[in-house]
Tab-separated table of C-alpha atoms in Angstrom:
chain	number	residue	atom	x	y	z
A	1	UNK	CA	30.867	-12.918	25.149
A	2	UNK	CA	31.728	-9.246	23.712
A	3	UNK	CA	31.952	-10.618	20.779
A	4	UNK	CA	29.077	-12.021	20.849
A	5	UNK	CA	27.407	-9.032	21.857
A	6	UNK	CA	28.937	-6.994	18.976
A	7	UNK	CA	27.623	-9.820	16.365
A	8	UNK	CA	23.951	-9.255	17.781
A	9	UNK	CA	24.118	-5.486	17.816
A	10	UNK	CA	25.473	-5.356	14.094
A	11	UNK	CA	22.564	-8.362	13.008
A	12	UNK	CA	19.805	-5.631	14.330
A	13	UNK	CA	21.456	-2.588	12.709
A	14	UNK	CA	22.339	-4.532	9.351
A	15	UNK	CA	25.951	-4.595	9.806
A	16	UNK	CA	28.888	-2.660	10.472
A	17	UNK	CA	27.966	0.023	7.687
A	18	UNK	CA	24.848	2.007	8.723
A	19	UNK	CA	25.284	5.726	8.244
A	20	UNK	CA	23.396	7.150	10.890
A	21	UNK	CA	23.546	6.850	14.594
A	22	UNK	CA	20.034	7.488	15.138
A	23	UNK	CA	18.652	4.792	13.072
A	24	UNK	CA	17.946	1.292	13.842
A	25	UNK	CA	16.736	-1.634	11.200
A	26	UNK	CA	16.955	-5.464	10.416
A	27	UNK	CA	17.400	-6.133	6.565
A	28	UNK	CA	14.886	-8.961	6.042
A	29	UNK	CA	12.766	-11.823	8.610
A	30	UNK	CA	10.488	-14.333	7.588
A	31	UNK	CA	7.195	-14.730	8.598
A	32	UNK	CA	4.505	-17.161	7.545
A	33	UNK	CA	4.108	-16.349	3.774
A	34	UNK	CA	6.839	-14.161	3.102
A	35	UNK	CA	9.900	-11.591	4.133
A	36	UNK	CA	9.703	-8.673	6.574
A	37	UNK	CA	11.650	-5.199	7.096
A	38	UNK	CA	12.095	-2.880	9.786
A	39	UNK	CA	13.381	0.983	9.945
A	40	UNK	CA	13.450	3.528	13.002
A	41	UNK	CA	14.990	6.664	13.221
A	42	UNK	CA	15.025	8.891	16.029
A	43	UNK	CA	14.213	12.589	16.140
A	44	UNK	CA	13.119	13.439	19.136
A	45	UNK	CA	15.172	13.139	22.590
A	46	UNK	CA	13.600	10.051	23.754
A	47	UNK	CA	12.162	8.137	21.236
A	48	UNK	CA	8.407	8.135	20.569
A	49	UNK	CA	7.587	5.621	18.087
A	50	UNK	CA	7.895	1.618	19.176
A	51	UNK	CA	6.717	-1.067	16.794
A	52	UNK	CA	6.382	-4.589	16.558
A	53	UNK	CA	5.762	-7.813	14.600
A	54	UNK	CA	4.980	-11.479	16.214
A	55	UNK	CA	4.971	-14.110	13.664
A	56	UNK	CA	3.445	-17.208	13.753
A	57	UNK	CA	2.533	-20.921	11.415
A	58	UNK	CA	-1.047	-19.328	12.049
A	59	UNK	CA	-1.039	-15.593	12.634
A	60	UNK	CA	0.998	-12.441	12.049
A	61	UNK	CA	0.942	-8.968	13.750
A	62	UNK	CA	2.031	-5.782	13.017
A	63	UNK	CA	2.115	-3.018	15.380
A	64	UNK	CA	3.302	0.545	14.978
A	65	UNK	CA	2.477	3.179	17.772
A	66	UNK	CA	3.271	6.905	17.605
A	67	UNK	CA	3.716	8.319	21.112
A	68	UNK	CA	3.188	12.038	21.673
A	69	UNK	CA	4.145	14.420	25.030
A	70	UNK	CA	6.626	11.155	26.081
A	71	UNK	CA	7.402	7.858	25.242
A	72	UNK	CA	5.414	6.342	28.288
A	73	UNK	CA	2.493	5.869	26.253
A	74	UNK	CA	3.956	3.668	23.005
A	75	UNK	CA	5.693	1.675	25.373
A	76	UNK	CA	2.439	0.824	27.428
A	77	UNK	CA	1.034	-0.543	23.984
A	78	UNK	CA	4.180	-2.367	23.426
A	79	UNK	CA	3.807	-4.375	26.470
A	80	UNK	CA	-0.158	-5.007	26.782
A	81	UNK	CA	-1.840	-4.815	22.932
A	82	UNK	CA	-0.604	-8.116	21.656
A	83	UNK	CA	-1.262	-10.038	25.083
A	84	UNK	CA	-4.586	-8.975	24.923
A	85	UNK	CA	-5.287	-9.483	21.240
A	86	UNK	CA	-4.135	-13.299	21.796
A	87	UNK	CA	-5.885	-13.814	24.855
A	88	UNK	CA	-9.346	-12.521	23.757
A	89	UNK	CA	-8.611	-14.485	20.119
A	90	UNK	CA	-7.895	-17.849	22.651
A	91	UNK	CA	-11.408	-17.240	24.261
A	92	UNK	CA	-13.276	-15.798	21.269
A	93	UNK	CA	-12.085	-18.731	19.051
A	94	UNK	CA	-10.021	-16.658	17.304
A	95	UNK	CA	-9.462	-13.314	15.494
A	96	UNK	CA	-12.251	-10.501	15.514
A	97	UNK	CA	-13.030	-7.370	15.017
A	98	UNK	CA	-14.563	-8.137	18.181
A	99	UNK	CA	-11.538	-8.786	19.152
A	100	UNK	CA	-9.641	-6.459	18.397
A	101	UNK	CA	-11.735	-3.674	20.084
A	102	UNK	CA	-11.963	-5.736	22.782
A	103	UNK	CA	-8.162	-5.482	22.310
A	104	UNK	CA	-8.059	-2.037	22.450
A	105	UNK	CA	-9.918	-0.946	25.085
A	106	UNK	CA	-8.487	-3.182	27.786
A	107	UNK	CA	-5.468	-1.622	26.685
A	108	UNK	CA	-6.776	1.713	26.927
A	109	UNK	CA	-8.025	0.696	30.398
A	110	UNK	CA	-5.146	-0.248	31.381
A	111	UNK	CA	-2.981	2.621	30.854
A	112	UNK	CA	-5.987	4.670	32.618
A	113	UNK	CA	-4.870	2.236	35.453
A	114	UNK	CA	-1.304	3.402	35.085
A	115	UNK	CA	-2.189	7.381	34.908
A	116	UNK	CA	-4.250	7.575	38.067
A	117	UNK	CA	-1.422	5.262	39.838
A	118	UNK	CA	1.611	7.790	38.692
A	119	UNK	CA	-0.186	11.137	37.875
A	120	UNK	CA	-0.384	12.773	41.172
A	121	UNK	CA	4.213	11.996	41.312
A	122	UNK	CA	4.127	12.978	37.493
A	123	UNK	CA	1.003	15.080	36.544
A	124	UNK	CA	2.360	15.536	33.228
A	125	UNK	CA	1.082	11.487	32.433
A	126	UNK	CA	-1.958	12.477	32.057
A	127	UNK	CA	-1.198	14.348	28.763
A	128	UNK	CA	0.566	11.727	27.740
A	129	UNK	CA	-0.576	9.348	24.672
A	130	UNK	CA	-0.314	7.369	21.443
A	131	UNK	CA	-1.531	6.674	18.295
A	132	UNK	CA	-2.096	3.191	17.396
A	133	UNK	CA	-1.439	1.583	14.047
A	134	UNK	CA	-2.590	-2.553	13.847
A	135	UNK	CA	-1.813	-5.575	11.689
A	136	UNK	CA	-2.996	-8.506	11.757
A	137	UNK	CA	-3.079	-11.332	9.410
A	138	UNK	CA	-5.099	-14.838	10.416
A	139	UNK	CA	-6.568	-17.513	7.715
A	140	UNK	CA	-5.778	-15.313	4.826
A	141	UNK	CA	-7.696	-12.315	6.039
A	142	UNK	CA	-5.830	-9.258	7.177
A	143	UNK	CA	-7.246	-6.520	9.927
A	144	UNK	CA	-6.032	-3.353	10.023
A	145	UNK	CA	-7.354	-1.280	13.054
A	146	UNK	CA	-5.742	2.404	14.012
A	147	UNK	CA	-6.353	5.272	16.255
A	148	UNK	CA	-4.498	8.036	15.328
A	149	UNK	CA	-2.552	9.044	11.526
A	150	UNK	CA	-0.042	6.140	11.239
A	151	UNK	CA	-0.846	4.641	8.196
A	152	UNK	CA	-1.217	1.251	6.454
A	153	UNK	CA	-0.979	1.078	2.377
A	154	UNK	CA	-1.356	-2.164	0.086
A	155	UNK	CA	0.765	-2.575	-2.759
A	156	UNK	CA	-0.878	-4.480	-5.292
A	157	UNK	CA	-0.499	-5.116	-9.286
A	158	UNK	CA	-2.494	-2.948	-11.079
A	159	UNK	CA	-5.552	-4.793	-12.967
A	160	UNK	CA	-4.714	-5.529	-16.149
A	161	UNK	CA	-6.485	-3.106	-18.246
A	162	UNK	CA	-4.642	-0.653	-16.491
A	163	UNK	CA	-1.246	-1.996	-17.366
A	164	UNK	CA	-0.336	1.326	-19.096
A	165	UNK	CA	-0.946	3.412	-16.614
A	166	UNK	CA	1.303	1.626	-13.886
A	167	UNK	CA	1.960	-1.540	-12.825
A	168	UNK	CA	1.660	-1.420	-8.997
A	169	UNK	CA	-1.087	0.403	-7.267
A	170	UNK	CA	-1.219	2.037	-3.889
A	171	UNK	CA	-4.373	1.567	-1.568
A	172	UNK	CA	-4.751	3.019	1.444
A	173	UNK	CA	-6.399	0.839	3.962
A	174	UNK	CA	-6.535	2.946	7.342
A	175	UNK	CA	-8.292	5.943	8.056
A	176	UNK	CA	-6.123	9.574	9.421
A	177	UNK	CA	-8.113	10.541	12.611
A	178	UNK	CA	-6.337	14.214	12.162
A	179	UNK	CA	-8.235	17.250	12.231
A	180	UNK	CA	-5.979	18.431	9.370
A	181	UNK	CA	-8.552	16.462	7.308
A	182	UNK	CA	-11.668	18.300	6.911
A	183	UNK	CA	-14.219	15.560	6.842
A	184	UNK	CA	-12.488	14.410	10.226
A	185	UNK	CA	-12.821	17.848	11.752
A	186	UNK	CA	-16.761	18.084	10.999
A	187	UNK	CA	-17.250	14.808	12.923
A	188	UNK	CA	-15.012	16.198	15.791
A	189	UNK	CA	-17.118	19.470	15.498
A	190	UNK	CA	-20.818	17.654	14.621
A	191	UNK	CA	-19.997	15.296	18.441
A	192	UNK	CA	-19.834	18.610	20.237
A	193	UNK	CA	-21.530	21.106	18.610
A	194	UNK	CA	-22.090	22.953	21.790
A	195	UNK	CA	-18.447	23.966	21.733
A	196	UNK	CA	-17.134	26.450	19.717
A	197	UNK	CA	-13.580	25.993	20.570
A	198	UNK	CA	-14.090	22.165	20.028
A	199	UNK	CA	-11.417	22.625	17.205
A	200	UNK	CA	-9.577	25.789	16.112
A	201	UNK	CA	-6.450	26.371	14.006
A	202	UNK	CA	-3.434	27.720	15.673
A	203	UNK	CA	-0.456	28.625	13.628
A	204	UNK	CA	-2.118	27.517	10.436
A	205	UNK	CA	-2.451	23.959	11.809
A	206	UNK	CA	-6.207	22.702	12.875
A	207	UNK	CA	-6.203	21.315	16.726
A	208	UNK	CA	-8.516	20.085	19.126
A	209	UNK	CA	-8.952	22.702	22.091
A	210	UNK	CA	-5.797	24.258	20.294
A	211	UNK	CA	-3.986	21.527	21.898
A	212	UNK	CA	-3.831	17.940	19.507
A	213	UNK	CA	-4.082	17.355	16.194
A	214	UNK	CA	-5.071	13.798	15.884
A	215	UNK	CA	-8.663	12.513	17.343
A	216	UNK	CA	-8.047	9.076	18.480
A	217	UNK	CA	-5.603	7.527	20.304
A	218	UNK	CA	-4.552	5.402	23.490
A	219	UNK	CA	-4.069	7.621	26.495
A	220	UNK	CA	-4.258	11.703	26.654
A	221	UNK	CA	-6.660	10.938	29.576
A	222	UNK	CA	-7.198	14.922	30.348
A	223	UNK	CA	-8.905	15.072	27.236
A	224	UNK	CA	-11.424	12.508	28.224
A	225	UNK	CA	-11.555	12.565	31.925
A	226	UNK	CA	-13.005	15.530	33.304
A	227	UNK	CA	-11.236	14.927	37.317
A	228	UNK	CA	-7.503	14.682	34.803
A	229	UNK	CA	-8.410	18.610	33.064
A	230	UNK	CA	-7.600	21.008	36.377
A	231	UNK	CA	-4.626	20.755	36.795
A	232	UNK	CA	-2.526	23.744	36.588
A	233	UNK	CA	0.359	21.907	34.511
A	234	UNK	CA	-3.051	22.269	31.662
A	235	UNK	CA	-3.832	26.036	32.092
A	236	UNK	CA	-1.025	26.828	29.598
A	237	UNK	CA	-3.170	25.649	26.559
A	238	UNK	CA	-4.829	27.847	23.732
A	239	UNK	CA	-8.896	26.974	25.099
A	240	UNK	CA	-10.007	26.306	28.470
A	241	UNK	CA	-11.007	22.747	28.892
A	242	UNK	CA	-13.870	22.420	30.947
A	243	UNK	CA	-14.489	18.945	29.927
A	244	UNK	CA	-18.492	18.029	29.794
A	245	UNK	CA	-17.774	14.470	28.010
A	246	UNK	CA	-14.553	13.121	26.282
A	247	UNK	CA	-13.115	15.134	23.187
A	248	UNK	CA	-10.749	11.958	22.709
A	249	UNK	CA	-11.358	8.385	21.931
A	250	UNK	CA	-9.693	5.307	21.893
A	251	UNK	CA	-12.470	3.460	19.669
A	252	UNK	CA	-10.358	2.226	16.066
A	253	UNK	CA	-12.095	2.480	13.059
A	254	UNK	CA	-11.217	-1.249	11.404
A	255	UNK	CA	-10.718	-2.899	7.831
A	256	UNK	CA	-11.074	-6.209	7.364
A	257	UNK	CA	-10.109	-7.450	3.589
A	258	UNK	CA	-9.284	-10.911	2.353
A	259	UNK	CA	-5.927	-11.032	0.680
A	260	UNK	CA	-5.705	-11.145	-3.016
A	261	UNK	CA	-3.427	-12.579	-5.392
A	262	UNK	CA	-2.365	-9.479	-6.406
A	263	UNK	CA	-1.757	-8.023	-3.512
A	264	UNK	CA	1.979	-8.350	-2.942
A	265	UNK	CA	2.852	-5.478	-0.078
A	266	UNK	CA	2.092	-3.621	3.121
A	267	UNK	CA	3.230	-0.984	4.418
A	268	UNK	CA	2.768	-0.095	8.088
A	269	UNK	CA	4.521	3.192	9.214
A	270	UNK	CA	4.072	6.430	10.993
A	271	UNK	CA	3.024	10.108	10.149
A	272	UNK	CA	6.530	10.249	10.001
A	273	UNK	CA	6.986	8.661	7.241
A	274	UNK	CA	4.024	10.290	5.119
A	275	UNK	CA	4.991	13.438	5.715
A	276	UNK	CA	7.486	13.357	3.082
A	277	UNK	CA	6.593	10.640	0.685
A	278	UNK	CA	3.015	9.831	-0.432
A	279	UNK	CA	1.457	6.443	-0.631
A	280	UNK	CA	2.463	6.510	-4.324
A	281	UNK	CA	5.505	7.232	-3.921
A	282	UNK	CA	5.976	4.191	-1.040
A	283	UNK	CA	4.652	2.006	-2.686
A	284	UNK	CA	7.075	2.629	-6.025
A	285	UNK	CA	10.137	2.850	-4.017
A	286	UNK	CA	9.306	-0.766	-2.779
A	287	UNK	CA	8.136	-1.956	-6.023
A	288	UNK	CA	11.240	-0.942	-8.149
A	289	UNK	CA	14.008	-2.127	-4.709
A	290	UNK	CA	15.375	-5.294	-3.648
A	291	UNK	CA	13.772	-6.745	-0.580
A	292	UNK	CA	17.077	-6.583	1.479
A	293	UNK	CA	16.192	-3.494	3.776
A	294	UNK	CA	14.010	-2.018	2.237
A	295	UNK	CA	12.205	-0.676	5.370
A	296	UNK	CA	15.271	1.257	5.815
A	297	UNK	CA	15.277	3.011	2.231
A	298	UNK	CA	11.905	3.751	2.868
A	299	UNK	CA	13.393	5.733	5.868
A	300	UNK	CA	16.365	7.400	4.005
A	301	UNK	CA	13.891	8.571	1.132
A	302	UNK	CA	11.862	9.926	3.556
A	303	UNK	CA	14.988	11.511	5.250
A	304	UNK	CA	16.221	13.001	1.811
A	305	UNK	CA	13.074	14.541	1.114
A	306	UNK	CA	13.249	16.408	4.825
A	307	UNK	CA	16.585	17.536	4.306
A	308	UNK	CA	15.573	19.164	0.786
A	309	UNK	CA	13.149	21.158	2.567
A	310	UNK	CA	15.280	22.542	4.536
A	311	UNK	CA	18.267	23.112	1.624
A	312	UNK	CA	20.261	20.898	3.305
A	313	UNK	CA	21.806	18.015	2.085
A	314	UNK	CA	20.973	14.466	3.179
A	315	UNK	CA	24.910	13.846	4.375
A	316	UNK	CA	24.900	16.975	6.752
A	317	UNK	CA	20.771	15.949	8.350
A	318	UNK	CA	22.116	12.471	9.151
A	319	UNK	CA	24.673	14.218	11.413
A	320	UNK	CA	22.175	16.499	13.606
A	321	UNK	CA	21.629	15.219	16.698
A	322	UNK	CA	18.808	13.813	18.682
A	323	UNK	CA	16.404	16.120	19.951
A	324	UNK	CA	17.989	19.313	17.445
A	325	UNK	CA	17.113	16.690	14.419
A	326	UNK	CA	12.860	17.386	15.654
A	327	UNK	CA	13.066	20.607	13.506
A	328	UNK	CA	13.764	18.361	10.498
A	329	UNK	CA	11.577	15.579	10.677
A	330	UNK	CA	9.402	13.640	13.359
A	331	UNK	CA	10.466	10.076	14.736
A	332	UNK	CA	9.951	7.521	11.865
A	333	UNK	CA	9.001	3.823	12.456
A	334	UNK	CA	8.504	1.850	9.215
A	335	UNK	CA	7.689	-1.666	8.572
A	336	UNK	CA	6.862	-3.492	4.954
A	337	UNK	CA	5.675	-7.212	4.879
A	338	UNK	CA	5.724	-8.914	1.469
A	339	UNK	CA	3.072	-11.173	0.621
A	340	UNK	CA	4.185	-14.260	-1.302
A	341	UNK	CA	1.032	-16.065	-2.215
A	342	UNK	CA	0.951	-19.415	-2.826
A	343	UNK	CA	-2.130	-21.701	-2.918
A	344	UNK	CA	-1.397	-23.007	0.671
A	345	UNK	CA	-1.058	-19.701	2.119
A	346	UNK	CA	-3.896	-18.767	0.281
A	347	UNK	CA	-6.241	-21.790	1.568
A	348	UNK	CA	-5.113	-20.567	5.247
A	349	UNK	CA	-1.806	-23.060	5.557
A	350	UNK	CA	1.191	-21.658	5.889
A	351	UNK	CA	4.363	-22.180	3.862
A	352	UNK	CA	6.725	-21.863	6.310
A	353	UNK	CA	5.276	-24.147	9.282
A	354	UNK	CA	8.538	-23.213	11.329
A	355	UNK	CA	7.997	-19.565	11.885
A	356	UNK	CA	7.551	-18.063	15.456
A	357	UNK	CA	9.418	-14.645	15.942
A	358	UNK	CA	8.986	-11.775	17.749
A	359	UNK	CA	10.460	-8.710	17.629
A	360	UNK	CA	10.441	-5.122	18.943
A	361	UNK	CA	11.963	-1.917	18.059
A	362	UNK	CA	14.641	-0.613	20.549
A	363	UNK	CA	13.607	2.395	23.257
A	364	UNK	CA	15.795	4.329	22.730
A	365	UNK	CA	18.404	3.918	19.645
A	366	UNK	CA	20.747	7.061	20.659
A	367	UNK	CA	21.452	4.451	24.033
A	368	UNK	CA	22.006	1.540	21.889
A	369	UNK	CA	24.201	3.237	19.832
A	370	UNK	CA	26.096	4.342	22.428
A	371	UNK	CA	26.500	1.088	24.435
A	372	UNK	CA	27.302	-0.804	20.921
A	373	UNK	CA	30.478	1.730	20.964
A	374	UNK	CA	31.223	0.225	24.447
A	375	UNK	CA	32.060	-2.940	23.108
């Protein structure tokens, strides 16, 4: 049984020769037209990010969720988006953008649920939330839905009269809901313009209320209910709150694009990620690399890059500990999906009839680490 154990543990971290205790991958799945990778590292002291894929003969979702203020949040989505996306595609007749909103907000509502059930035990839920990256591929036509500024980006061969120029291109295909971004802040500002401290920059960073960066998201219920914004444990912040309506909202903006022949990537991953590489410079790193984990030298190139800023090298970063490793780089969940087109998978039908997987990122992978050393 230990043994068997210790086999499991070294098929989800890749083998026996990973480098750094605080991150978790698998090297290569298979879903319905093609190969997937996973990569999470861990920053923080409990881990924030959770993703996801479910695979399917018919579907395929991807699911990457950013939690901020705790983990309570990411894991919520973990356990109720999916359910409700295949429920409401069961009823609807399938896949939506109907659907996926629909999606959404029970999950939102849900979690609402959850905060008025646990907050007045742990007040500090209430400030609690997520941002909320989607996939989802049905009959050739992929969604991609997000709240928040986890990111998707298409890799796909350049047209040919731009051959010279490069031969992969990089398209983003979700929208950053971060105040950062200016045209983001005037619609934050233009929805209350009664407000003057609707958004202000702290620190050289732009906020909302001085308090969150990012717009949308599942959760941070005192910045949309006004009986969650008196409590004391919220007096600390920059601006007083005084809630009139919501300054939050859990409503995803949504793509929907019919896959190409030339598309041949995607990359799903958190601001974690894109703080250090550009979609460019993803979308290169995949293009030029062998498919065998390549989710997790999406990670380490991200990883290297943090370290240089700091004048450290990438040897010594890899050796800071949870929690301490925050000041170098945020929590970083990354998952690529190749696309291998053929003309059944293209028609709808997929190539690998056999298919059903699902898999989730671990909680917390200082823990697993830990127990694996058990053994």
């Amino acid at each position: 049984m230990l043994e068997l154990c210790r086999r499991q543990l070294e098929m989800c971290f890749g083998g026996g020769g990973n480098d750094d205790e605080l991150l978790w991958h698998t090297d290569k799945r298979s879903h319905a037209s093609g190969n997937y990778s996973i990569a999470v590292v861990q920053a923080n002291s409990s881990l924030e990010d959770q993703g996801q894929v479910f695979t399917s003969p018919s579907a395929t979702f991807i699911g990457v969720y950013d939690g901020h203020g705790g983990p309570e949040a990411s894991r919520f989505i973990t356990n109720h988006l999916f359910p409700f996306l295949q429920k409401f595609a069961s009823e609807e007749g399938g896949l939506s953008e109907q659907v996926i909103n629909k999606a959404f907000g029970a999950t939102e509502e849900e979690f609402l649920r959850f905060v008025k059930q646990s907050w007045i035990a742990r007040p500090q839920i209430a400030s609690v939330g997520s941002c909320c990256l989607l996939g989802a591929i049905s009959n050739n036509v992929l969604y991609v839905a997000n709240l928040g500024d986890s990111r998707a980006v298409l890799g796909r061969k350049a047209l040919e009269e731009k051959l010279n120029c490069a031969p992969v291109v990089a398209e983003r295909l979700s929208t950053d809901h971060n105040v950062g971004v200016e045209e983001v802040r005037k619609e934050v500002e233009a929805l209350h313009p009664d407000d003057a401290h609707i958004v202000v920059c702290t620190r050289g960073v732009w906020r909302i209320k001085g308090i969150i960066q990012v717009s949308r998201s599942i959760g941070d219920v005192f910045l949309k209910k006004p009986e969650f914004d008196n409590n004391p444990l919220f007096q600390q912040f920059v601006c007083p709150l005084s809630l009139k309506r919501p300054v939050m909202t859990a409503e995803p903006s949504i793509l929907t694009r019919k896959l190409k022949a030339e598309d041949l990537f995607l990359i799903f991953a958190s601001d974690g990620l894109w703080e250090h590489l550009t979609d460019e410079a993803a979308v290169e790193i995949i293009f030029r690399s062998p498919r065998t984990g390549i989710a997790k030298r999406l990670v380490r190139a991200a990883l290297e890059e943090a370290a240089k800023k700091k004048v450290m090298r990438y040897e010594d970063l890899r050796k800071v500990d949870k929690g301490v490793r925050r000041h170098f780089h945020d929590d970083i969940t990354v998952i690529v999906l190749y696309l291998d087109h053929s003309q059944e998978s293209l028609n709808g039908r997929s190539r690998h009839q056999e298919v059903y997987d699902c898999i989730t990122t671990p909680v917390d992978i200082f823990s697993l680490r830990a127990d694996e050393s058990d053994l």
